[in-house]
Structures are given as C-alpha cells and as structure tokens.
CSV table of C-alpha atoms in Angstrom, one decimal:
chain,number,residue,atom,x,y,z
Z,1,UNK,CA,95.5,129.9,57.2
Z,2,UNK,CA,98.2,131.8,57.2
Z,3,UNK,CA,101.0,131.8,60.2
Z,4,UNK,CA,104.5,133.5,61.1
Z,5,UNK,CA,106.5,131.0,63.2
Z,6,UNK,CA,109.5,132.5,65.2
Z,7,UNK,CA,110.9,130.1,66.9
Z,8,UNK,CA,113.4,131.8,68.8
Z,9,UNK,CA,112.1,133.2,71.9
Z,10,UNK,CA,115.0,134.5,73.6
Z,11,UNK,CA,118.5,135.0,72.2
Z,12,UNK,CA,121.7,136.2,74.3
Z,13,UNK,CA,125.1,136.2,72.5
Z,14,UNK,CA,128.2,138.3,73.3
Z,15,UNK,CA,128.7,141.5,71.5
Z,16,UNK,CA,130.4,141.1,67.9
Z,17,UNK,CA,128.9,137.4,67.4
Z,18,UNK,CA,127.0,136.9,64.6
Z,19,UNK,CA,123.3,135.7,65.4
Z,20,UNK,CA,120.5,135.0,63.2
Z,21,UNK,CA,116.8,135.2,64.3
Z,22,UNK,CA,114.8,132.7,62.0
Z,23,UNK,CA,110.9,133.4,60.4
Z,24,UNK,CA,109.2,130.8,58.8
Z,25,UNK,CA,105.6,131.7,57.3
Z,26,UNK,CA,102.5,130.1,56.0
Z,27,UNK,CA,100.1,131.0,53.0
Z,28,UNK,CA,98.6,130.0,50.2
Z,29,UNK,CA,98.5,133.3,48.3
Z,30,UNK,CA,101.1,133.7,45.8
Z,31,UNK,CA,101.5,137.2,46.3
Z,32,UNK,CA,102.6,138.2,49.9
Z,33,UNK,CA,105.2,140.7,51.9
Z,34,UNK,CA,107.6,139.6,54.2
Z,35,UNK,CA,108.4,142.0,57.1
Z,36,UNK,CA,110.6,142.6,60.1
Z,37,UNK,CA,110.1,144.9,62.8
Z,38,UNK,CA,112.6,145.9,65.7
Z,39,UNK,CA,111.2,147.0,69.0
Z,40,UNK,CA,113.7,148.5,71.6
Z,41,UNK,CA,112.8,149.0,75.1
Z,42,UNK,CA,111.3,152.4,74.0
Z,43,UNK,CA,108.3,150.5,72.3
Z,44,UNK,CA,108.0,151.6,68.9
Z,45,UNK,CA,108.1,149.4,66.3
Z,46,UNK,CA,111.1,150.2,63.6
Z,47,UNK,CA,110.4,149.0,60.2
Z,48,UNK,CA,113.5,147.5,58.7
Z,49,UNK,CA,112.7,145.6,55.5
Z,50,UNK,CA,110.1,144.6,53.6
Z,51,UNK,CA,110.2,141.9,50.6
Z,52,UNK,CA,107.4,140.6,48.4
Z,53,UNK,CA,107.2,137.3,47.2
Z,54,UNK,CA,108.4,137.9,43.5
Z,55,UNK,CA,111.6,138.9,45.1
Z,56,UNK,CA,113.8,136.1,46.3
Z,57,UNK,CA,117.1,138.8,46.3
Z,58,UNK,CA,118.7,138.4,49.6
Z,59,UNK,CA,119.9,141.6,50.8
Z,60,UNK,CA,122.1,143.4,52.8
Z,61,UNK,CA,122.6,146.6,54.5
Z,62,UNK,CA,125.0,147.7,56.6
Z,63,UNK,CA,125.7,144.7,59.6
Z,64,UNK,CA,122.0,143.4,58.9
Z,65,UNK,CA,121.4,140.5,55.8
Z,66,UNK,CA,118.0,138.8,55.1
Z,67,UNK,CA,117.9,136.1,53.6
Z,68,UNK,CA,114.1,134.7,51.9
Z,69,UNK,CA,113.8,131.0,50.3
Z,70,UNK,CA,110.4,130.4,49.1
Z,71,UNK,CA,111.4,126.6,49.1
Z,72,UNK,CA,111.4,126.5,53.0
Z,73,UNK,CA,109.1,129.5,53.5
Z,74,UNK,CA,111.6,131.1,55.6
Z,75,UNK,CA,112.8,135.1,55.8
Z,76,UNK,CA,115.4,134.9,58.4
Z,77,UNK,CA,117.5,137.9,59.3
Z,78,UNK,CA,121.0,137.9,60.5
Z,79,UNK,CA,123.0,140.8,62.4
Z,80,UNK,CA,126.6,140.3,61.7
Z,81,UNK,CA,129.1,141.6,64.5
Z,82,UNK,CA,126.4,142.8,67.0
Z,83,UNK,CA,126.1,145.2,69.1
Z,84,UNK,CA,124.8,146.2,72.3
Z,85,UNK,CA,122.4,148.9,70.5
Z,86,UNK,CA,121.0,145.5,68.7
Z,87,UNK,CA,119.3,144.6,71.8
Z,88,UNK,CA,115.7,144.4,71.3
Z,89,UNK,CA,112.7,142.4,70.4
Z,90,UNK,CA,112.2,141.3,66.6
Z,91,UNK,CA,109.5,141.0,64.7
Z,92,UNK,CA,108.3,139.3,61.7
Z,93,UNK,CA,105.4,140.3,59.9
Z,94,UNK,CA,103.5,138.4,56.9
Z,95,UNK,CA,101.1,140.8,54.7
Z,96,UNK,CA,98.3,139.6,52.0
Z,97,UNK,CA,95.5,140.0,50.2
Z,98,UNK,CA,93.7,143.5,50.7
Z,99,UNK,CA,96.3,144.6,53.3
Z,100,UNK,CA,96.0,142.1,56.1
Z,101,UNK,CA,99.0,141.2,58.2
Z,102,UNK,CA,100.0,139.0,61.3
Z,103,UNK,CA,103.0,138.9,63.7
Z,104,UNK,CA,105.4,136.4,64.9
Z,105,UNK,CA,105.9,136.6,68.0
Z,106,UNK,CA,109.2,137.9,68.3
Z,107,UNK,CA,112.4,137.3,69.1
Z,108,UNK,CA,114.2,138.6,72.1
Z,109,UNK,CA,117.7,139.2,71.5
Z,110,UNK,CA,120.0,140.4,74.6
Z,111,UNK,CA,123.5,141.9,73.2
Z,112,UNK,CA,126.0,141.0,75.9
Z,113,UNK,CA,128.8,143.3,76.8
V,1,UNK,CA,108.7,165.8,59.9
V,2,UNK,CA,106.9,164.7,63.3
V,3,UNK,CA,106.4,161.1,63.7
V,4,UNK,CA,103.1,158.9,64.9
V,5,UNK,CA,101.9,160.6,67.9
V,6,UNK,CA,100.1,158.4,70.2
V,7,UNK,CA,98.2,159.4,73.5
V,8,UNK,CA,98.0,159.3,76.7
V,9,UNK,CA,101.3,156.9,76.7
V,10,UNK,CA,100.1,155.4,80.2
V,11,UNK,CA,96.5,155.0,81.3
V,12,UNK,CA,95.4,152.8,84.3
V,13,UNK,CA,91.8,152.0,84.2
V,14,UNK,CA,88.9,150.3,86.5
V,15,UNK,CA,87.4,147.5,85.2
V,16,UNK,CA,84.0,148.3,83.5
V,17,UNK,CA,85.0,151.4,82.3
V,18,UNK,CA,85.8,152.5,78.5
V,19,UNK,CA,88.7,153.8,77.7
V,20,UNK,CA,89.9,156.1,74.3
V,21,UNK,CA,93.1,156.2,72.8
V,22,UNK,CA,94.1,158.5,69.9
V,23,UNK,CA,96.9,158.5,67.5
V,24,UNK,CA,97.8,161.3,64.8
V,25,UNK,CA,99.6,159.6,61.7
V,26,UNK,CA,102.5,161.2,60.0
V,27,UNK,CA,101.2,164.4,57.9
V,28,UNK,CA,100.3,162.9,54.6
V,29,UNK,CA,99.5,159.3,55.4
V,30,UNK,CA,96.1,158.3,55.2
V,31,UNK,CA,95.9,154.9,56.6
V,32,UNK,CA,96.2,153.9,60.7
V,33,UNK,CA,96.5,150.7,61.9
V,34,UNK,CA,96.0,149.6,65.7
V,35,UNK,CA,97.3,146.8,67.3
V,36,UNK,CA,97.6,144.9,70.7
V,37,UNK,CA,100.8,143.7,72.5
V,38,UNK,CA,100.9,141.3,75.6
V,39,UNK,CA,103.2,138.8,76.5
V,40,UNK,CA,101.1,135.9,76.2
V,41,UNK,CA,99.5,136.9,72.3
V,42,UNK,CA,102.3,138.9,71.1
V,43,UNK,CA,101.4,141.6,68.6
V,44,UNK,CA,97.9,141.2,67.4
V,45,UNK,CA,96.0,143.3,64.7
V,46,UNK,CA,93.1,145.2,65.8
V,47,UNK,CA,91.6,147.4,62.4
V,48,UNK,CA,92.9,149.7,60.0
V,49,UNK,CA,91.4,153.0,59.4
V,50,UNK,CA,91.9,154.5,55.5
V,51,UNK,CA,90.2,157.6,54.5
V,52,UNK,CA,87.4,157.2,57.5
V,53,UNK,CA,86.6,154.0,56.6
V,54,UNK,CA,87.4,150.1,58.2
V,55,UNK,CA,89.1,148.5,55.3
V,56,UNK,CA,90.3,145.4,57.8
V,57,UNK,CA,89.4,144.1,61.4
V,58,UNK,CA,91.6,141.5,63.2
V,59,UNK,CA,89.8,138.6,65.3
V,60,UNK,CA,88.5,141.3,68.3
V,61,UNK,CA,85.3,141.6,70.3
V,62,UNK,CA,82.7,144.9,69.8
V,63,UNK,CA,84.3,145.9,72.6
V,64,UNK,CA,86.8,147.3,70.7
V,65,UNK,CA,86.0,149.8,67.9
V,66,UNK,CA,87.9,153.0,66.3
V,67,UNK,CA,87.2,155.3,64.0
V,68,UNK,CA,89.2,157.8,61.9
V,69,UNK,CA,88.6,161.8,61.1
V,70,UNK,CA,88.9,163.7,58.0
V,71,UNK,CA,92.2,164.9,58.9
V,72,UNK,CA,93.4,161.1,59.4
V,73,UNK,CA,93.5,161.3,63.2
V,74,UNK,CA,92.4,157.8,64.7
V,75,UNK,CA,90.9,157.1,67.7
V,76,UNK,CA,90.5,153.6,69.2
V,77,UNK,CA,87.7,152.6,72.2
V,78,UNK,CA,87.5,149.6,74.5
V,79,UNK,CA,83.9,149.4,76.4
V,80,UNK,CA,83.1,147.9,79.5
V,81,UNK,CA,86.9,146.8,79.9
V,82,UNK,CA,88.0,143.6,81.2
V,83,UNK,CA,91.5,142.9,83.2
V,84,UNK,CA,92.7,141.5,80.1
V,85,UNK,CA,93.1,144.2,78.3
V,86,UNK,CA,95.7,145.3,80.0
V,87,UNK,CA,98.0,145.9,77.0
V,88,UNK,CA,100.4,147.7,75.0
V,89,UNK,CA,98.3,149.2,72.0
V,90,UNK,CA,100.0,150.7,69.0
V,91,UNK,CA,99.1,152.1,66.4
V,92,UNK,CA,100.8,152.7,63.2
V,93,UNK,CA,100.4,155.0,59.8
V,94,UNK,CA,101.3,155.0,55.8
V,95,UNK,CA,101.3,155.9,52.5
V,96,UNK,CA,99.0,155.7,50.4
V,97,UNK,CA,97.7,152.0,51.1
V,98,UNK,CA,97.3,150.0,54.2
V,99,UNK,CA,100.1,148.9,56.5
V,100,UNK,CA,100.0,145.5,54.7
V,101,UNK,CA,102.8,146.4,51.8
V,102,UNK,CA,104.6,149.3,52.6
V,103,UNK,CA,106.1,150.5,55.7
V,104,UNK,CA,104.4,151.0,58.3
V,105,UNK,CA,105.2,154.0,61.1
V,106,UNK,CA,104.7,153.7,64.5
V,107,UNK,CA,104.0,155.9,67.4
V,108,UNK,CA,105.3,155.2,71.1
V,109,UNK,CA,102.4,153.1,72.1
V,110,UNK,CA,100.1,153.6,75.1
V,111,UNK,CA,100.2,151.3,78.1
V,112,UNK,CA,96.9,150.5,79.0
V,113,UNK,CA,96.6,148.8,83.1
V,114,UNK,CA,93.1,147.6,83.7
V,115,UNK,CA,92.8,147.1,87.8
C-alpha cells in the first residue's frame, strides 16, 4: 500500500537557519509523482513542486531545494535562510496510477523572529 | 484569472443535518478534487470529479457524495452529519487530468462545525 511518512511534526528555528522538512514514501508502482504543498494560516494549499519518478534531478529555486533519492524513498525539501513568511504547514503528496494521491501529514514549521 | 472559489467559507451545522458545499474551479480546468482536513487525519482525499463523472473515491462513507456540472462547478454533500465531520474541506482543480500529476489549485477551504 502506498504511504507518505513525514516525520516532522513541528519545526521552530530562528529566522535565516536553514531547515529541512523530510518525506519519505511507499509504493510499488514504478511510475509515481512526488508533491509538496504549503499551507499558511490562510488555508489554501500552494503547490510548490512536483517530480515524477523518472526524474531523480534535485532542484532548486530561489531559497527552496528538493532533493528526491529513489534509493531511500525520500523527497525532502529544504528552505535555505528562512524567513518569517516561511511559516506554515508542509505537505507532501504521493500520486499514482489513474490519478490517486495521499498526504503526509504535514510539517509545521514556526519561523522565529 | 480568478482562482478556486470555494463556499460558504464557514458553516456550523446540527448534527443530523446535511450539509452542501460548492467549489467553482479555475476557468478552463475540468477536474475538482475534494478533500478533508482535521488534526487527527490530516489531509484525506474524498473524490475527484472530471467532466461530470467520479474518476476516484478516497476511503469515505455514502455519507459523503459530490457531483460536478457541465460548466465544471462541484458540489460536495454530507447526510445525516456526525460531530466528526467537523472539518476543513478543500477542494482543488486542474488541467486537463486529475489532481494526481499536475498541479493542483486550491480554493480557501470551508470550515465545516458540526454541534
């Protein structure tokens, strides 16, 4: 069955740390996607990237960096020099087959000032 | 462009009652997803509308059933509702396909209180 373990339930580091909010997943398709969500206090979720399982590319953009290794099932996500706007709840997401998808269940992280 | 439009943002229901939320996807997007948040589950799928039909349902009672219009407009329904379903429901549109591999969209979400 397939599963998206976030360990992290709560994360508070001071503002311009680096912090990295870790997914591992579960599945025995070969052809997934790998998703992470932020959700400020507002509610919406915010899509932020999204990664198939053909594509082991880490990437970067801007202060965010994701970094996926098949070998440990993992899609982790780091934030480098946060900020307080970084506050929120993170999701990640694991998608297969005809469009299913499940949830982690998120990582709070509190930016300190 | 206007965004996922979800409504009534807060509702506060007796228990028994049904209850009908409706979401309007982004112009253009076909498919609408709705899901569940509460602390204890965490963001659970519900079903996802494309082109008026169910193409996926999450792990939910009857209870809970949707349905979408020609113009893509969703609208999700909880009968005889229970104190736990007191939740945050979202819901969530894209292009072409299913929220499952490509982005999804989300609206504000409506807080449901079942007293």
């Amino acid at each position: 069955a397939q599963k998206v373990t976030q360990a992290q339930t709560e994360i508070s580091v001071v503002e311009k740390e680096d912090v990295t909010l870790d997914c591992v997943y579960e599945t025995r398709d070969t052809t997934y996607y790998l998703f992470w969500y932020k959700q400020p206090p507002s509610g919406e979720l915010v899509f932020l990237i999204r990664r198939n399982s053909f594509d082991e590319q880490n990437e970067i953009s801007g202060r965010y960096s994701w970094n996926f290794q098949k070998s440990t099932s993992s899609f982790n996500f780091t934030i480098t020099a946060s900020q307080v706007v970084d506050s929120a709840v993170y999701f990640c997401a694991l998608s297969w087959g005809d469009d299913k998808i499940i949830f982690g269940k998120g990582t709070r992280l509190h930016i300190l000032p | 462009k206007a965004g996922v439009t979800q409504t009534p943002r807060y509702l506060i229901k007796t228990r028994g009652q049904q209850v009908t939320l409706s979401c309007s996807p982004i112009s253009g997007h076909r498919s609408v997803s709705w899901y569940q948040q509460t602390p204890g589950q965490g963001l659970q799928f519900l079903f996802e509308y494309f082109s008026e039909t169910q193409r996926n349902k999450g792990n939910f009672p009857g209870r809970f059933s949707g349905r979408q219009f020609s113009n893509s407009r969703s609208e999700m329904n909880v009968s005889t509702l229970e104190l736990g379903d007191s939740a945050f429901y979202l819901c969530a549109s894209s292009f072409p396909a299913g929220s499952g591999n490509t982005e999804a969209f989300f609206g504000q979400g409506t807080r449901l209180t079942v007293v």
